PDB file of C-alpha atoms and ligand atoms in Angstrom:
ATOM      1  CA  MET A   1     -14.011  11.301 -27.666  1.00  0.00           C
ATOM      2  CA  ALA A   2     -11.424  13.584 -26.023  1.00  0.00           C
ATOM      3  CA  VAL A   3     -11.783  14.296 -22.330  1.00  0.00           C
ATOM      4  CA  LEU A   4      -9.250  15.927 -20.039  1.00  0.00           C
ATOM      5  CA  GLY A   5      -8.219  13.453 -17.333  1.00  0.00           C
ATOM      6  CA  ILE A   6      -6.808  14.873 -14.102  1.00  0.00           C
ATOM      7  CA  ASP A   7      -5.322  12.729 -11.342  1.00  0.00           C
ATOM      8  CA  ILE A   8      -4.992  14.554  -8.026  1.00  0.00           C
ATOM      9  CA  GLY A   9      -2.491  12.646  -5.897  1.00  0.00           C
ATOM     10  CA  GLY A  10      -0.830  13.168  -2.547  1.00  0.00           C
ATOM     11  CA  THR A  11       2.477  14.032  -4.266  1.00  0.00           C
ATOM     12  CA  GLY A  12       1.628  15.251  -7.763  1.00  0.00           C
ATOM     13  CA  ILE A  13      -1.289  16.385  -9.890  1.00  0.00           C
ATOM     14  CA  LYS A  14      -1.093  14.899 -13.391  1.00  0.00           C
ATOM     15  CA  ALA A  15      -3.253  15.565 -16.397  1.00  0.00           C
ATOM     16  CA  ALA A  16      -3.602  14.961 -20.129  1.00  0.00           C
ATOM     17  CA  PRO A  17      -6.317  14.894 -22.760  1.00  0.00           C
ATOM     18  CA  VAL A  18      -7.398  11.301 -23.283  1.00  0.00           C
ATOM     19  CA  ASP A  19      -8.940   9.444 -26.205  1.00  0.00           C
ATOM     20  CA  THR A  20     -11.517   7.577 -24.153  1.00  0.00           C
ATOM     21  CA  GLU A  21     -12.291   5.087 -26.938  1.00  0.00           C
ATOM     22  CA  LYS A  22      -8.680   3.976 -27.294  1.00  0.00           C
ATOM     23  CA  GLY A  23      -7.507   4.666 -23.731  1.00  0.00           C
ATOM     24  CA  ILE A  24      -4.489   6.670 -24.818  1.00  0.00           C
ATOM     25  CA  LEU A  25      -3.099  10.096 -23.943  1.00  0.00           C
ATOM     26  CA  LEU A  26      -3.484  12.623 -26.766  1.00  0.00           C
ATOM     27  CA  ALA A  27      -0.700  14.897 -25.535  1.00  0.00           C
ATOM     28  CA  GLU A  28       2.255  14.686 -23.219  1.00  0.00           C
ATOM     29  CA  ARG A  29       1.054  14.698 -19.665  1.00  0.00           C
ATOM     30  CA  TYR A  30       1.420  17.829 -17.558  1.00  0.00           C
ATOM     31  CA  ARG A  31       2.450  17.463 -13.920  1.00  0.00           C
ATOM     32  CA  VAL A  32       2.541  19.893 -11.032  1.00  0.00           C
ATOM     33  CA  GLU A  33       3.582  19.190  -7.446  1.00  0.00           C
ATOM     34  CA  THR A  34       0.731  18.849  -4.975  1.00  0.00           C
ATOM     35  CA  PRO A  35       1.060  21.914  -2.730  1.00  0.00           C
ATOM     36  CA  SER A  36       1.618  21.550   0.996  1.00  0.00           C
ATOM     37  CA  PRO A  37      -0.772  21.996   2.680  1.00  0.00           C
ATOM     38  CA  SER A  38      -2.924  20.601  -0.117  1.00  0.00           C
ATOM     39  CA  THR A  39      -5.974  22.738   0.661  1.00  0.00           C
ATOM     40  CA  VAL A  40      -8.829  23.316  -1.793  1.00  0.00           C
ATOM     41  CA  ALA A  41      -7.661  26.933  -2.037  1.00  0.00           C
ATOM     42  CA  ALA A  42      -4.104  25.895  -2.950  1.00  0.00           C
ATOM     43  CA  VAL A  43      -5.056  23.190  -5.445  1.00  0.00           C
ATOM     44  CA  THR A  44      -7.777  25.128  -7.306  1.00  0.00           C
ATOM     45  CA  PRO A  45      -5.399  27.546  -9.102  1.00  0.00           C
ATOM     46  CA  LEU A  46      -3.333  24.520 -10.194  1.00  0.00           C
ATOM     47  CA  ILE A  47      -6.413  22.934 -11.771  1.00  0.00           C
ATOM     48  CA  GLN A  48      -6.968  26.240 -13.583  1.00  0.00           C
ATOM     49  CA  GLU A  49      -3.299  26.233 -14.645  1.00  0.00           C
ATOM     50  CA  ILE A  50      -3.724  22.724 -16.067  1.00  0.00           C
ATOM     51  CA  LEU A  51      -6.804  23.738 -18.064  1.00  0.00           C
ATOM     52  CA  HIS A  52      -4.970  26.804 -19.319  1.00  0.00           C
ATOM     53  CA  HIS A  53      -1.942  24.674 -20.318  1.00  0.00           C
ATOM     54  CA  PHE A  54      -4.118  22.461 -22.518  1.00  0.00           C
ATOM     55  CA  GLU A  55      -6.391  25.369 -23.543  1.00  0.00           C
ATOM     56  CA  TRP A  56      -9.198  23.109 -22.393  1.00  0.00           C
ATOM     57  CA  HIS A  57     -12.902  24.040 -22.556  1.00  0.00           C
ATOM     58  CA  GLY A  58     -14.516  20.603 -22.730  1.00  0.00           C
ATOM     59  CA  GLU A  59     -15.420  17.874 -20.274  1.00  0.00           C
ATOM     60  CA  VAL A  60     -13.115  16.947 -17.417  1.00  0.00           C
ATOM     61  CA  GLY A  61     -12.815  13.725 -15.417  1.00  0.00           C
ATOM     62  CA  CYS A  62     -10.978  14.097 -12.145  1.00  0.00           C
ATOM     63  CA  GLY A  63      -9.550  11.417  -9.856  1.00  0.00           C
ATOM     64  CA  TYR A  64      -9.199  12.299  -6.190  1.00  0.00           C
ATOM     65  CA  PRO A  65      -7.523  10.261  -3.411  1.00  0.00           C
ATOM     66  CA  GLY A  66     -10.554   9.688  -1.200  1.00  0.00           C
ATOM     67  CA  VAL A  67     -14.158   8.544  -1.065  1.00  0.00           C
ATOM     68  CA  ILE A  68     -16.422  10.300  -3.588  1.00  0.00           C
ATOM     69  CA  LYS A  69     -20.157   9.931  -3.836  1.00  0.00           C
ATOM     70  CA  ARG A  70     -22.107  11.836  -6.480  1.00  0.00           C
ATOM     71  CA  GLY A  71     -19.302  14.359  -6.878  1.00  0.00           C
ATOM     72  CA  THR A  72     -19.004  15.055  -3.152  1.00  0.00           C
ATOM     73  CA  ILE A  73     -15.848  14.235  -1.214  1.00  0.00           C
ATOM     74  CA  PHE A  74     -16.090  12.299   2.042  1.00  0.00           C
ATOM     75  CA  THR A  75     -12.477  11.561   3.093  1.00  0.00           C
ATOM     76  CA  ALA A  76      -9.011  13.085   2.757  1.00  0.00           C
ATOM     77  CA  ALA A  77      -6.336  10.708   4.094  1.00  0.00           C
ATOM     78  CA  ASN A  78      -3.399  12.085   2.088  1.00  0.00           C
ATOM     79  CA  VAL A  79      -4.610  15.584   1.269  1.00  0.00           C
ATOM     80  CA  ASP A  80      -5.847  18.506   3.366  1.00  0.00           C
ATOM     81  CA  SER A  81      -9.105  18.069   5.288  1.00  0.00           C
ATOM     82  CA  THR A  82     -10.637  21.180   3.621  1.00  0.00           C
ATOM     83  CA  TRP A  83     -11.721  18.788   0.834  1.00  0.00           C
ATOM     84  CA  VAL A  84     -14.109  16.860   3.072  1.00  0.00           C
ATOM     85  CA  GLY A  85     -17.733  17.811   2.420  1.00  0.00           C
ATOM     86  CA  LEU A  86     -16.961  19.682  -0.811  1.00  0.00           C
ATOM     87  CA  ASP A  87     -19.215  19.031  -3.803  1.00  0.00           C
ATOM     88  CA  ALA A  88     -16.124  19.044  -5.985  1.00  0.00           C
ATOM     89  CA  SER A  89     -17.997  18.324  -9.183  1.00  0.00           C
ATOM     90  CA  THR A  90     -20.146  21.466  -8.866  1.00  0.00           C
ATOM     91  CA  PHE A  91     -17.278  23.513  -7.401  1.00  0.00           C
ATOM     92  CA  PHE A  92     -14.826  22.773 -10.244  1.00  0.00           C
ATOM     93  CA  GLU A  93     -17.513  23.345 -12.823  1.00  0.00           C
ATOM     94  CA  GLN A  94     -18.234  26.770 -11.309  1.00  0.00           C
ATOM     95  CA  VAL A  95     -14.553  27.696 -11.125  1.00  0.00           C
ATOM     96  CA  THR A  96     -13.483  26.390 -14.543  1.00  0.00           C
ATOM     97  CA  GLY A  97     -16.668  26.458 -16.615  1.00  0.00           C
ATOM     98  CA  CYS A  98     -15.955  22.850 -17.628  1.00  0.00           C
ATOM     99  CA  PRO A  99     -18.375  20.031 -16.713  1.00  0.00           C
ATOM    100  CA  THR A 100     -16.398  17.918 -14.227  1.00  0.00           C
ATOM    101  CA  TYR A 101     -16.906  14.313 -13.136  1.00  0.00           C
ATOM    102  CA  MET A 102     -15.224  13.177  -9.923  1.00  0.00           C
ATOM    103  CA  ILE A 103     -14.080   9.640  -9.135  1.00  0.00           C
ATOM    104  CA  ASN A 104     -11.871   7.964  -6.537  1.00  0.00           C
ATOM    105  CA  ASP A 105      -8.323   7.760  -7.946  1.00  0.00           C
ATOM    106  CA  ALA A 106      -7.960   3.997  -7.499  1.00  0.00           C
ATOM    107  CA  ASP A 107     -11.378   3.389  -9.058  1.00  0.00           C
ATOM    108  CA  ALA A 108     -10.229   5.488 -12.019  1.00  0.00           C
ATOM    109  CA  ALA A 109      -7.004   3.503 -12.407  1.00  0.00           C
ATOM    110  CA  GLY A 110      -8.986   0.293 -12.114  1.00  0.00           C
ATOM    111  CA  LEU A 111     -11.403   1.328 -14.853  1.00  0.00           C
ATOM    112  CA  ALA A 112      -8.508   2.080 -17.188  1.00  0.00           C
ATOM    113  CA  GLU A 113      -6.888  -1.275 -16.496  1.00  0.00           C
ATOM    114  CA  MET A 114     -10.122  -3.236 -16.907  1.00  0.00           C
ATOM    115  CA  HIS A 115     -10.907  -1.536 -20.235  1.00  0.00           C
ATOM    116  CA  PHE A 116      -7.462  -1.148 -21.769  1.00  0.00           C
ATOM    117  CA  GLY A 117      -4.873  -2.904 -19.609  1.00  0.00           C
ATOM    118  CA  ALA A 118      -4.168  -6.074 -17.678  1.00  0.00           C
ATOM    119  CA  GLY A 119      -7.831  -6.558 -16.762  1.00  0.00           C
ATOM    120  CA  VAL A 120      -9.180  -6.826 -20.308  1.00  0.00           C
ATOM    121  CA  ASP A 121     -11.438  -9.905 -20.617  1.00  0.00           C
ATOM    122  CA  GLN A 122     -10.765 -10.883 -17.018  1.00  0.00           C
ATOM    123  CA  ARG A 123     -13.837 -12.380 -15.392  1.00  0.00           C
ATOM    124  CA  GLY A 124     -14.462 -13.128 -11.739  1.00  0.00           C
ATOM    125  CA  VAL A 125     -13.089 -10.939  -8.964  1.00  0.00           C
ATOM    126  CA  VAL A 126     -10.256  -8.604  -9.948  1.00  0.00           C
ATOM    127  CA  LEU A 127      -8.504  -6.419  -7.391  1.00  0.00           C
ATOM    128  CA  VAL A 128      -6.555  -3.391  -8.619  1.00  0.00           C
ATOM    129  CA  LEU A 129      -4.096  -1.844  -6.157  1.00  0.00           C
ATOM    130  CA  THR A 130      -2.500   1.546  -6.700  1.00  0.00           C
ATOM    131  CA  ILE A 131       0.554   1.905  -4.532  1.00  0.00           C
ATOM    132  CA  GLY A 132       1.983   5.404  -4.270  1.00  0.00           C
ATOM    133  CA  THR A 133       1.662   7.991  -1.502  1.00  0.00           C
ATOM    134  CA  GLY A 134      -1.199   5.880  -0.160  1.00  0.00           C
ATOM    135  CA  ILE A 135      -2.624   2.488  -1.083  1.00  0.00           C
ATOM    136  CA  GLY A 136      -5.695   2.631  -3.291  1.00  0.00           C
ATOM    137  CA  THR A 137      -7.902  -0.368  -3.962  1.00  0.00           C
ATOM    138  CA  ALA A 138     -10.524  -0.991  -6.653  1.00  0.00           C
ATOM    139  CA  LEU A 139     -12.633  -4.122  -6.917  1.00  0.00           C
ATOM    140  CA  PHE A 140     -14.286  -5.466 -10.058  1.00  0.00           C
ATOM    141  CA  VAL A 141     -16.785  -8.294 -10.015  1.00  0.00           C
ATOM    142  CA  GLU A 142     -17.420  -9.676 -13.513  1.00  0.00           C
ATOM    143  CA  GLY A 143     -16.061  -6.381 -14.861  1.00  0.00           C
ATOM    144  CA  ARG A 144     -18.312  -4.171 -12.739  1.00  0.00           C
ATOM    145  CA  LEU A 145     -16.791  -1.714 -10.315  1.00  0.00           C
ATOM    146  CA  VAL A 146     -17.620  -1.820  -6.610  1.00  0.00           C
ATOM    147  CA  PRO A 147     -16.786   1.852  -5.874  1.00  0.00           C
ATOM    148  CA  ASN A 148     -14.911   3.344  -2.928  1.00  0.00           C
ATOM    149  CA  LEU A 149     -13.292   0.201  -1.563  1.00  0.00           C
ATOM    150  CA  GLU A 150     -10.912   1.609   1.063  1.00  0.00           C
ATOM    151  CA  LEU A 151      -8.639  -1.323   1.834  1.00  0.00           C
ATOM    152  CA  GLY A 152      -5.560   0.890   2.150  1.00  0.00           C
ATOM    153  CA  HIS A 153      -6.889   1.587   5.621  1.00  0.00           C
ATOM    154  CA  LEU A 154      -7.110  -2.045   6.691  1.00  0.00           C
ATOM    155  CA  GLN A 155      -5.372  -2.419  10.052  1.00  0.00           C
ATOM    156  CA  ILE A 156      -2.094  -4.320   9.980  1.00  0.00           C
ATOM    157  CA  ARG A 157      -0.148  -4.571  13.265  1.00  0.00           C
ATOM    158  CA  GLY A 158      -2.327  -1.781  14.658  1.00  0.00           C
ATOM    159  CA  LYS A 159      -1.624   0.612  11.785  1.00  0.00           C
ATOM    160  CA  ASP A 160      -3.297   1.636   8.555  1.00  0.00           C
ATOM    161  CA  ALA A 161      -1.883  -0.679   5.871  1.00  0.00           C
ATOM    162  CA  GLU A 162      -0.813   2.331   3.818  1.00  0.00           C
ATOM    163  CA  HIS A 163       1.258   3.560   6.762  1.00  0.00           C
ATOM    164  CA  ARG A 164       3.248   0.297   6.616  1.00  0.00           C
ATOM    165  CA  ALA A 165       3.351  -0.642   2.951  1.00  0.00           C
ATOM    166  CA  SER A 166       2.877   2.393   0.693  1.00  0.00           C
ATOM    167  CA  ASN A 167       5.625   3.561  -1.619  1.00  0.00           C
ATOM    168  CA  ARG A 168       6.005   6.660   0.549  1.00  0.00           C
ATOM    169  CA  VAL A 169       6.904   4.413   3.521  1.00  0.00           C
ATOM    170  CA  ARG A 170       9.453   2.529   1.370  1.00  0.00           C
ATOM    171  CA  VAL A 171      11.125   5.800   0.369  1.00  0.00           C
ATOM    172  CA  ASP A 172      10.940   7.489   3.807  1.00  0.00           C
ATOM    173  CA  ARG A 173      12.325   4.424   5.621  1.00  0.00           C
ATOM    174  CA  GLU A 174      14.826   3.656   2.876  1.00  0.00           C
ATOM    175  CA  LEU A 175      13.590   0.057   2.719  1.00  0.00           C
ATOM    176  CA  THR A 176      15.092  -2.261   0.114  1.00  0.00           C
ATOM    177  CA  TRP A 177      12.570  -3.565  -2.433  1.00  0.00           C
ATOM    178  CA  LYS A 178      12.855  -6.980  -0.768  1.00  0.00           C
ATOM    179  CA  LYS A 179      12.155  -5.663   2.735  1.00  0.00           C
ATOM    180  CA  TRP A 180       9.292  -3.539   1.489  1.00  0.00           C
ATOM    181  CA  ALA A 181       7.863  -6.510  -0.432  1.00  0.00           C
ATOM    182  CA  ARG A 182       7.640  -8.429   2.857  1.00  0.00           C
ATOM    183  CA  ARG A 183       5.313  -5.721   4.183  1.00  0.00           C
ATOM    184  CA  VAL A 184       3.284  -5.832   0.984  1.00  0.00           C
ATOM    185  CA  ASN A 185       3.035  -9.624   1.278  1.00  0.00           C
ATOM    186  CA  GLU A 186       1.704  -9.381   4.814  1.00  0.00           C
ATOM    187  CA  TYR A 187      -0.884  -6.888   3.608  1.00  0.00           C
ATOM    188  CA  LEU A 188      -1.867  -8.890   0.526  1.00  0.00           C
ATOM    189  CA  MET A 189      -2.296 -12.010   2.642  1.00  0.00           C
ATOM    190  CA  HIS A 190      -4.902 -10.178   4.742  1.00  0.00           C
ATOM    191  CA  VAL A 191      -6.638  -8.823   1.656  1.00  0.00           C
ATOM    192  CA  GLU A 192      -6.656 -12.208  -0.085  1.00  0.00           C
ATOM    193  CA  ASN A 193      -8.120 -13.906   2.969  1.00  0.00           C
ATOM    194  CA  LEU A 194     -10.996 -11.410   2.920  1.00  0.00           C
ATOM    195  CA  LEU A 195     -11.723 -11.093  -0.812  1.00  0.00           C
ATOM    196  CA  TRP A 196     -10.244 -14.135  -2.559  1.00  0.00           C
ATOM    197  CA  PRO A 197      -9.568 -12.280  -5.836  1.00  0.00           C
ATOM    198  CA  ASP A 198      -8.907 -14.211  -9.056  1.00  0.00           C
ATOM    199  CA  LEU A 199      -6.362 -11.649 -10.229  1.00  0.00           C
ATOM    200  CA  ILE A 200      -4.410  -8.817  -8.596  1.00  0.00           C
ATOM    201  CA  ILE A 201      -3.200  -5.878 -10.704  1.00  0.00           C
ATOM    202  CA  ILE A 202      -0.576  -3.531  -9.260  1.00  0.00           C
ATOM    203  CA  GLY A 203      -0.604   0.073 -10.479  1.00  0.00           C
ATOM    204  CA  GLY A 204       0.337   3.475  -9.123  1.00  0.00           C
ATOM    205  CA  GLY A 205       3.789   4.986  -8.696  1.00  0.00           C
ATOM    206  CA  VAL A 206       5.515   1.652  -7.915  1.00  0.00           C
ATOM    207  CA  SER A 207       4.275  -0.021 -11.085  1.00  0.00           C
ATOM    208  CA  LYS A 208       7.232   1.312 -13.081  1.00  0.00           C
ATOM    209  CA  SER A 209       9.514  -0.661 -10.742  1.00  0.00           C
ATOM    210  CA  PHE A 210       7.381  -3.827 -10.827  1.00  0.00           C
ATOM    211  CA  GLY A 211      10.314  -5.998 -11.906  1.00  0.00           C
ATOM    212  CA  LYS A 212      12.266  -5.031  -8.787  1.00  0.00           C
ATOM    213  CA  PHE A 213       9.726  -6.191  -6.215  1.00  0.00           C
ATOM    214  CA  ALA A 214       7.437  -8.656  -8.040  1.00  0.00           C
ATOM    215  CA  PRO A 215       9.859 -11.604  -7.650  1.00  0.00           C
ATOM    216  CA  HIS A 216       9.536 -11.175  -3.861  1.00  0.00           C
ATOM    217  CA  LEU A 217       5.742 -11.201  -3.794  1.00  0.00           C
ATOM    218  CA  VAL A 218       3.917 -14.323  -2.668  1.00  0.00           C
ATOM    219  CA  THR A 219       0.177 -14.383  -3.376  1.00  0.00           C
ATOM    220  CA  ARG A 220      -2.483 -16.997  -3.952  1.00  0.00           C
ATOM    221  CA  ALA A 221      -3.931 -15.204  -6.993  1.00  0.00           C
ATOM    222  CA  PRO A 222      -1.773 -14.319 -10.005  1.00  0.00           C
ATOM    223  CA  ILE A 223      -0.327 -10.840  -9.665  1.00  0.00           C
ATOM    224  CA  VAL A 224       0.471  -8.658 -12.694  1.00  0.00           C
ATOM    225  CA  CYS A 225       1.623  -5.136 -13.433  1.00  0.00           C
ATOM    226  CA  ALA A 226      -0.791  -2.467 -14.649  1.00  0.00           C
ATOM    227  CA  LYS A 227      -0.308  -2.077 -18.398  1.00  0.00           C
ATOM    228  CA  THR A 228      -1.194   1.602 -18.399  1.00  0.00           C
ATOM    229  CA  TYR A 229       1.308   2.101 -15.532  1.00  0.00           C
ATOM    230  CA  ASN A 230       1.011   5.440 -13.796  1.00  0.00           C
ATOM    231  CA  ASP A 231      -1.191   6.908 -16.554  1.00  0.00           C
ATOM    232  CA  ALA A 232      -4.090   4.678 -15.489  1.00  0.00           C
ATOM    233  CA  GLY A 233      -5.363   7.356 -13.101  1.00  0.00           C
ATOM    234  CA  ILE A 234      -5.525   9.967 -15.869  1.00  0.00           C
ATOM    235  CA  ILE A 235      -7.083   7.624 -18.425  1.00  0.00           C
ATOM    236  CA  GLY A 236      -9.667   6.243 -15.981  1.00  0.00           C
ATOM    237  CA  ALA A 237     -10.619   9.709 -14.729  1.00  0.00           C
ATOM    238  CA  ALA A 238     -11.338  10.775 -18.302  1.00  0.00           C
ATOM    239  CA  MET A 239     -13.414   7.622 -18.864  1.00  0.00           C
ATOM    240  CA  THR A 240     -15.664   8.608 -15.959  1.00  0.00           C
ATOM    241  CA  SER A 241     -16.779  11.629 -17.917  1.00  0.00           C
ATOM    242  CA  ALA A 242     -17.475   9.661 -21.078  1.00  0.00           C
ATOM    243  CA  HIS A 243     -19.251   6.699 -19.421  1.00  0.00           C
ATOM    244  CA  PRO A 244     -20.869   7.951 -16.216  1.00  0.00           C
ATOM    245  CA  GLU A 245     -23.733   5.482 -16.498  1.00  0.00           C
ATOM    246  CA  SER A 246     -21.506   2.429 -16.908  1.00  0.00           C
ATOM    247  CA  THR A 247     -19.375   3.352 -13.925  1.00  0.00           C
ATOM    248  CA  GLY A 248     -22.254   4.295 -11.670  1.00  0.00           C
ATOM    249  CA  VAL A 249     -20.740   7.768 -11.222  1.00  0.00           C
ATOM    250  CA  VAL A 250     -23.155  10.668 -11.547  1.00  0.00           C
ATOM    251  CA  ARG A 251     -22.502  14.365 -11.264  1.00  0.00           C
ATOM    252  CA  GLY A 252     -23.880  16.571  -8.542  1.00  0.00           C
TER     253      GLY A 252
HETATM  254  C1  BGC B   1      -7.436   6.920   0.179  1.00  0.00           C
HETATM  255  C2  BGC B   1      -8.045   6.242  -1.024  1.00  0.00           C
HETATM  256  C3  BGC B   1      -7.110   6.408  -2.213  1.00  0.00           C
HETATM  257  C4  BGC B   1      -5.727   5.913  -1.876  1.00  0.00           C
HETATM  258  C5  BGC B   1      -4.741   6.128  -3.004  1.00  0.00           C
HETATM  259  C6  BGC B   1      -6.055   6.371   0.423  1.00  0.00           C
HETATM  260  O1  BGC B   1      -5.488   6.996   1.530  1.00  0.00           O
HETATM  261  O2  BGC B   1      -8.244   6.716   1.332  1.00  0.00           O
HETATM  262  O3  BGC B   1      -9.310   6.774  -1.305  1.00  0.00           O
HETATM  263  O4  BGC B   1      -7.626   5.714  -3.309  1.00  0.00           O
HETATM  264  O5  BGC B   1      -5.236   6.576  -0.728  1.00  0.00           O
HETATM  265  O6  BGC B   1      -4.580   7.458  -3.312  1.00  0.00           O
END
């Protein structure tokens, strides 16, 4: 089944039609910069542009970087606060005419990895981290998603973890991979002491550079790179539309 997956991020908005059975992109992905400020009013025409680009009239799955419950947005750490309180599922459907399923971006990436990537056949407790503009976290227990885990906001040295260890911080502070990895280690130690995962999967923007920082990571659980890399968010968002019942995500 083909579903258009859209991944709204703090830096870019990426999209592609996805074969949700195979977990692959059916066309080259289309990317636009996230506008600043990233208000609902500024992002909406870009969503329309994306649909127009793919000449899309079918179902849409959309990842968003914040807490989502039944299509409604509750937080906006790395995007404009105009998103908070919006029933985005109903809103996008009204604006585009396409049925739209909303999901947290990290949960989307996690779903893709558990179905098609490094999490396939992994039992027990699997933690998927997406490290990009923010830090997204998705938890799977025996393959089942625990939605909206917000461990990027865990306090480390009096700050949100994502304000110390995201990829944006690495770039802004011009940290070497080794120095940045020390911050990630401190964060992962906290997370491991709370959740005791059996496997940690790293996705998001940094996953394409996994080889540069992975040798510096020290964790109790094995740590691996997301196999679907940065496309996980697009693939997982599309899966939400095709399998709403299995993910616990319902529209409206
Ligand atoms: C948000 C999460 C999101 C993560 C990655 C955090 O700031 O609170 O919901 O998954 O960024 O985008």
